[in-house]
């Protein structure tokens, strides 16, 4: 079946450090999304990517849609305590459905 | 706008009991979704609806039922609760518009089946 592999599974970083995480698939997808889930909340969309090779920024966040359409990465620059949470990649499947990765849990140490 | 609201926030069920998880959105979105999130895992799609009167199965529909009689509401029914249904349930909605696909999520319902 489908799988989105996210790495790393978890990260512990110092405040101010940059963060990089990625998401890979064995299948091709034409829309890649990155969501963040704060503790006890539902996921919130951070960045959406629609074109292979596309690089998109949202404040301190930068995401890229891999040229093969089988991967994506998310970078966070100069991390701050409120970056804590779980980051999920997701891909769009039929009928506007989303398939989610297993998540990267980020802890920022002040 | 309240966005997507879910009730209850928490619930403990005994094996074999039934319950309905409520979901309402006030954004006039046509698409609505139910996901479950097991500990340490991503979200898995249970059921979805593309409009009132239309529902379809997602990745993990067994043990659940849904209905969509209005645009606003999309309840999820568990008929015979089992321990394997212990999870956090999220409802989401989206207004389809070309490529843009932001799904707005509710705060979740944490369900424990003992």
mmCIF file of C-alpha atoms in Angstrom:
data_model
loop_
_atom_site.group_PDB
_atom_site.id
_atom_site.type_symbol
_atom_site.label_atom_id
_atom_site.label_comp_id
_atom_site.label_asym_id
_atom_site.label_seq_id
_atom_site.Cartn_x
_atom_site.Cartn_y
_atom_site.Cartn_z
ATOM 1 C CA UNK A 1 0.000 0.000 0.000
ATOM 2 C CA UNK A 2 0.895 3.652 0.027
ATOM 3 C CA UNK A 3 3.578 4.874 2.368
ATOM 4 C CA UNK A 4 5.096 8.221 3.092
ATOM 5 C CA UNK A 5 8.340 7.849 5.013
ATOM 6 C CA UNK A 6 9.307 10.829 7.101
ATOM 7 C CA UNK A 7 12.698 11.319 8.655
ATOM 8 C CA UNK A 8 13.827 11.865 11.206
ATOM 9 C CA UNK A 9 11.072 10.495 13.463
ATOM 10 C CA UNK A 10 12.038 12.968 16.172
ATOM 11 C CA UNK A 11 14.472 15.826 16.693
ATOM 12 C CA UNK A 12 15.777 17.674 19.711
ATOM 13 C CA UNK A 13 17.379 20.996 18.845
ATOM 14 C CA UNK A 14 18.551 24.148 20.563
ATOM 15 C CA UNK A 15 16.609 27.337 20.071
ATOM 16 C CA UNK A 16 18.088 29.281 17.157
ATOM 17 C CA UNK A 17 19.238 26.218 15.219
ATOM 18 C CA UNK A 18 18.008 25.381 11.745
ATOM 19 C CA UNK A 19 15.929 22.244 11.165
ATOM 20 C CA UNK A 20 15.600 20.015 8.131
ATOM 21 C CA UNK A 21 13.216 17.115 7.624
ATOM 22 C CA UNK A 22 12.112 15.147 4.614
ATOM 23 C CA UNK A 23 9.440 12.908 3.233
ATOM 24 C CA UNK A 24 9.770 10.224 0.572
ATOM 25 C CA UNK A 25 7.391 8.008 -1.354
ATOM 26 C CA UNK A 26 7.743 5.093 -3.742
ATOM 27 C CA UNK A 27 4.923 6.578 -5.840
ATOM 28 C CA UNK A 28 4.615 9.828 -7.760
ATOM 29 C CA UNK A 29 2.296 12.509 -6.397
ATOM 30 C CA UNK A 30 1.458 15.865 -7.929
ATOM 31 C CA UNK A 31 0.624 17.796 -4.771
ATOM 32 C CA UNK A 32 2.680 17.770 -1.592
ATOM 33 C CA UNK A 33 1.695 19.501 1.626
ATOM 34 C CA UNK A 34 3.291 20.154 4.986
ATOM 35 C CA UNK A 35 1.152 20.378 8.114
ATOM 36 C CA UNK A 36 2.025 21.153 11.725
ATOM 37 C CA UNK A 37 0.175 19.707 14.699
ATOM 38 C CA UNK A 38 0.468 21.416 18.062
ATOM 39 C CA UNK A 39 -0.137 19.275 21.160
ATOM 40 C CA UNK A 40 -3.853 18.568 21.615
ATOM 41 C CA UNK A 41 -4.828 20.281 18.352
ATOM 42 C CA UNK A 42 -5.653 19.346 14.795
ATOM 43 C CA UNK A 43 -3.084 19.798 12.002
ATOM 44 C CA UNK A 44 -2.682 23.196 10.355
ATOM 45 C CA UNK A 45 -1.418 23.696 6.803
ATOM 46 C CA UNK A 46 2.035 25.304 6.540
ATOM 47 C CA UNK A 47 2.967 25.043 2.874
ATOM 48 C CA UNK A 48 1.430 23.528 -0.267
ATOM 49 C CA UNK A 49 3.538 22.522 -3.295
ATOM 50 C CA UNK A 50 2.047 21.918 -6.723
ATOM 51 C CA UNK A 51 4.940 21.802 -9.164
ATOM 52 C CA UNK A 52 7.963 19.485 -9.309
ATOM 53 C CA UNK A 53 11.107 21.391 -8.355
ATOM 54 C CA UNK A 54 9.092 24.173 -6.732
ATOM 55 C CA UNK A 55 10.665 25.925 -3.744
ATOM 56 C CA UNK A 56 8.208 27.803 -1.537
ATOM 57 C CA UNK A 57 8.730 29.875 1.593
ATOM 58 C CA UNK A 58 6.411 30.903 4.391
ATOM 59 C CA UNK A 59 8.287 33.091 6.872
ATOM 60 C CA UNK A 60 11.043 30.968 8.406
ATOM 61 C CA UNK A 61 9.768 27.864 6.643
ATOM 62 C CA UNK A 62 10.976 26.694 3.251
ATOM 63 C CA UNK A 63 9.728 23.596 1.459
ATOM 64 C CA UNK A 64 10.687 21.989 -1.817
ATOM 65 C CA UNK A 65 8.801 19.593 -4.080
ATOM 66 C CA UNK A 66 11.299 17.045 -5.395
ATOM 67 C CA UNK A 67 11.984 16.947 -9.115
ATOM 68 C CA UNK A 68 11.084 13.237 -9.246
ATOM 69 C CA UNK A 69 7.707 14.007 -7.566
ATOM 70 C CA UNK A 70 8.540 11.314 -5.004
ATOM 71 C CA UNK A 71 9.899 13.478 -2.219
ATOM 72 C CA UNK A 72 9.785 16.797 -0.418
ATOM 73 C CA UNK A 73 11.728 18.507 2.323
ATOM 74 C CA UNK A 74 10.900 21.171 4.894
ATOM 75 C CA UNK A 75 13.427 23.520 6.467
ATOM 76 C CA UNK A 76 12.852 25.738 9.481
ATOM 77 C CA UNK A 77 15.394 28.465 10.075
ATOM 78 C CA UNK A 78 16.304 29.971 13.447
ATOM 79 C CA UNK A 79 13.970 27.762 15.465
ATOM 80 C CA UNK A 80 11.958 29.209 18.345
ATOM 81 C CA UNK A 81 10.107 27.459 21.199
ATOM 82 C CA UNK A 82 6.718 27.720 19.470
ATOM 83 C CA UNK A 83 8.044 25.562 16.604
ATOM 84 C CA UNK A 84 7.534 22.577 18.916
ATOM 85 C CA UNK A 85 5.049 20.080 17.519
ATOM 86 C CA UNK A 86 4.656 17.285 15.010
ATOM 87 C CA UNK A 87 5.270 18.035 11.345
ATOM 88 C CA UNK A 88 3.448 15.920 8.798
ATOM 89 C CA UNK A 89 3.915 15.673 5.091
ATOM 90 C CA UNK A 90 0.841 14.762 3.077
ATOM 91 C CA UNK A 91 0.061 14.071 -0.543
ATOM 92 C CA UNK A 92 -3.124 14.657 -2.441
ATOM 93 C CA UNK A 93 -4.850 11.556 -3.754
ATOM 94 C CA UNK A 94 -8.132 11.094 -5.611
ATOM 95 C CA UNK A 95 -11.172 13.253 -4.836
ATOM 96 C CA UNK A 96 -9.099 15.785 -2.895
ATOM 97 C CA UNK A 97 -8.200 13.266 -0.216
ATOM 98 C CA UNK A 98 -4.952 13.491 1.704
ATOM 99 C CA UNK A 99 -2.576 10.706 2.674
ATOM 100 C CA UNK A 100 -0.363 11.594 5.627
ATOM 101 C CA UNK A 101 3.148 10.592 6.605
ATOM 102 C CA UNK A 102 3.971 9.357 10.099
ATOM 103 C CA UNK A 103 5.321 12.688 11.265
ATOM 104 C CA UNK A 104 8.492 14.252 12.640
ATOM 105 C CA UNK A 105 8.265 15.280 16.294
ATOM 106 C CA UNK A 106 10.249 18.458 16.960
ATOM 107 C CA UNK A 107 11.395 19.556 20.405
ATOM 108 C CA UNK A 108 13.087 22.941 20.794
ATOM 109 C CA UNK A 109 15.219 23.418 23.878
ATOM 110 C CA UNK A 110 15.305 27.050 25.033
ATOM 111 C CA UNK B 1 -16.685 31.788 12.137
ATOM 112 C CA UNK B 2 -16.138 28.907 14.527
ATOM 113 C CA UNK B 3 -14.524 26.796 11.780
ATOM 114 C CA UNK B 4 -14.721 23.053 12.402
ATOM 115 C CA UNK B 5 -16.126 22.039 15.767
ATOM 116 C CA UNK B 6 -16.180 18.546 17.255
ATOM 117 C CA UNK B 7 -17.975 17.100 20.233
ATOM 118 C CA UNK B 8 -17.265 15.539 22.626
ATOM 119 C CA UNK B 9 -13.606 16.346 23.368
ATOM 120 C CA UNK B 10 -13.099 13.144 25.351
ATOM 121 C CA UNK B 11 -15.045 9.938 25.777
ATOM 122 C CA UNK B 12 -14.520 6.564 27.410
ATOM 123 C CA UNK B 13 -16.594 3.681 26.065
ATOM 124 C CA UNK B 14 -16.970 0.096 27.134
ATOM 125 C CA UNK B 15 -16.496 -2.657 24.568
ATOM 126 C CA UNK B 16 -19.684 -3.111 22.560
ATOM 127 C CA UNK B 17 -21.148 0.318 23.299
ATOM 128 C CA UNK B 18 -22.044 2.689 20.518
ATOM 129 C CA UNK B 19 -21.637 6.419 20.104
ATOM 130 C CA UNK B 20 -21.739 9.230 17.577
ATOM 131 C CA UNK B 21 -18.936 11.721 17.154
ATOM 132 C CA UNK B 22 -20.302 15.057 16.014
ATOM 133 C CA UNK B 23 -18.657 17.384 13.508
ATOM 134 C CA UNK B 24 -19.960 20.729 12.273
ATOM 135 C CA UNK B 25 -18.413 23.346 10.016
ATOM 136 C CA UNK B 26 -19.717 26.845 9.344
ATOM 137 C CA UNK B 27 -17.555 27.667 6.328
ATOM 138 C CA UNK B 28 -19.982 26.284 3.722
ATOM 139 C CA UNK B 29 -17.382 23.732 2.664
ATOM 140 C CA UNK B 30 -18.599 20.968 0.401
ATOM 141 C CA UNK B 31 -15.954 18.341 1.280
ATOM 142 C CA UNK B 32 -15.762 16.846 4.760
ATOM 143 C CA UNK B 33 -13.530 14.115 6.178
ATOM 144 C CA UNK B 34 -13.040 11.878 9.191
ATOM 145 C CA UNK B 35 -9.557 10.754 10.200
ATOM 146 C CA UNK B 36 -8.188 8.746 13.085
ATOM 147 C CA UNK B 37 -4.751 9.243 14.592
ATOM 148 C CA UNK B 38 -3.237 6.424 16.618
ATOM 149 C CA UNK B 39 -0.410 7.238 19.057
ATOM 150 C CA UNK B 40 2.796 8.185 17.269
ATOM 151 C CA UNK B 41 1.217 7.812 13.854
ATOM 152 C CA UNK B 42 -0.092 9.973 11.059
ATOM 153 C CA UNK B 43 -3.738 10.500 10.235
ATOM 154 C CA UNK B 44 -5.644 7.808 8.385
ATOM 155 C CA UNK B 45 -8.791 8.581 6.410
ATOM 156 C CA UNK B 46 -11.917 6.766 7.613
ATOM 157 C CA UNK B 47 -14.696 8.268 5.470
ATOM 158 C CA UNK B 48 -15.233 11.363 3.391
ATOM 159 C CA UNK B 49 -18.075 13.243 1.784
ATOM 160 C CA UNK B 50 -18.059 15.458 -1.306
ATOM 161 C CA UNK B 51 -21.437 16.973 -0.525
ATOM 162 C CA UNK B 52 -24.732 16.464 1.243
ATOM 163 C CA UNK B 53 -26.083 12.982 0.592
ATOM 164 C CA UNK B 54 -22.773 11.620 -0.742
ATOM 165 C CA UNK B 55 -20.280 9.630 1.318
ATOM 166 C CA UNK B 56 -17.456 7.248 0.500
ATOM 167 C CA UNK B 57 -14.978 4.999 2.259
ATOM 168 C CA UNK B 58 -11.432 5.995 2.982
ATOM 169 C CA UNK B 59 -8.471 3.855 3.990
ATOM 170 C CA UNK B 60 -9.841 2.436 7.288
ATOM 171 C CA UNK B 61 -13.683 2.430 7.209
ATOM 172 C CA UNK B 62 -14.401 -0.869 9.011
ATOM 173 C CA UNK B 63 -16.367 -0.444 12.235
ATOM 174 C CA UNK B 64 -17.648 3.021 11.334
ATOM 175 C CA UNK B 65 -20.604 4.588 9.584
ATOM 176 C CA UNK B 66 -21.269 8.124 8.409
ATOM 177 C CA UNK B 67 -24.092 10.209 7.028
ATOM 178 C CA UNK B 68 -24.251 13.670 5.474
ATOM 179 C CA UNK B 69 -27.753 15.074 5.501
ATOM 180 C CA UNK B 70 -26.658 18.736 5.534
ATOM 181 C CA UNK B 71 -23.663 20.685 4.254
ATOM 182 C CA UNK B 72 -22.682 21.622 7.801
ATOM 183 C CA UNK B 73 -22.782 18.290 9.650
ATOM 184 C CA UNK B 74 -20.875 15.043 9.194
ATOM 185 C CA UNK B 75 -21.384 12.680 12.155
ATOM 186 C CA UNK B 76 -19.311 9.517 12.610
ATOM 187 C CA UNK B 77 -21.003 6.510 14.176
ATOM 188 C CA UNK B 78 -19.323 3.649 16.042
ATOM 189 C CA UNK B 79 -21.805 0.809 16.437
ATOM 190 C CA UNK B 80 -19.903 -1.809 18.475
ATOM 191 C CA UNK B 81 -16.887 -0.180 20.042
ATOM 192 C CA UNK B 82 -13.690 -2.231 20.159
ATOM 193 C CA UNK B 83 -10.344 -1.525 21.874
ATOM 194 C CA UNK B 84 -8.764 -1.151 18.413
ATOM 195 C CA UNK B 85 -10.884 1.977 17.961
ATOM 196 C CA UNK B 86 -9.089 3.767 20.782
ATOM 197 C CA UNK B 87 -7.678 6.779 18.977
ATOM 198 C CA UNK B 88 -7.979 10.505 18.426
ATOM 199 C CA UNK B 89 -10.563 11.348 15.781
ATOM 200 C CA UNK B 90 -10.289 14.449 13.634
ATOM 201 C CA UNK B 91 -12.895 15.932 11.378
ATOM 202 C CA UNK B 92 -11.833 18.223 8.527
ATOM 203 C CA UNK B 93 -13.436 20.208 5.732
ATOM 204 C CA UNK B 94 -12.362 21.940 2.549
ATOM 205 C CA UNK B 95 -13.806 24.069 -0.183
ATOM 206 C CA UNK B 96 -12.450 22.582 -3.367
ATOM 207 C CA UNK B 97 -11.088 25.203 -5.677
ATOM 208 C CA UNK B 98 -8.635 24.179 -8.383
ATOM 209 C CA UNK B 99 -5.348 23.032 -6.914
ATOM 210 C CA UNK B 100 -5.835 24.624 -3.521
ATOM 211 C CA UNK B 101 -6.579 21.909 -1.040
ATOM 212 C CA UNK B 102 -6.268 23.245 2.485
ATOM 213 C CA UNK B 103 -8.226 21.005 4.782
ATOM 214 C CA UNK B 104 -9.270 22.746 7.992
ATOM 215 C CA UNK B 105 -9.212 20.445 10.991
ATOM 216 C CA UNK B 106 -11.251 20.389 14.136
ATOM 217 C CA UNK B 107 -9.622 20.036 17.583
ATOM 218 C CA UNK B 108 -10.236 16.288 17.781
ATOM 219 C CA UNK B 109 -12.127 13.802 19.950
ATOM 220 C CA UNK B 110 -10.039 11.529 22.141
ATOM 221 C CA UNK B 111 -11.781 8.151 22.444
ATOM 222 C CA UNK B 112 -10.783 5.312 24.734
ATOM 223 C CA UNK B 113 -12.477 1.915 24.515
ATOM 224 C CA UNK B 114 -11.990 -0.327 27.547
#
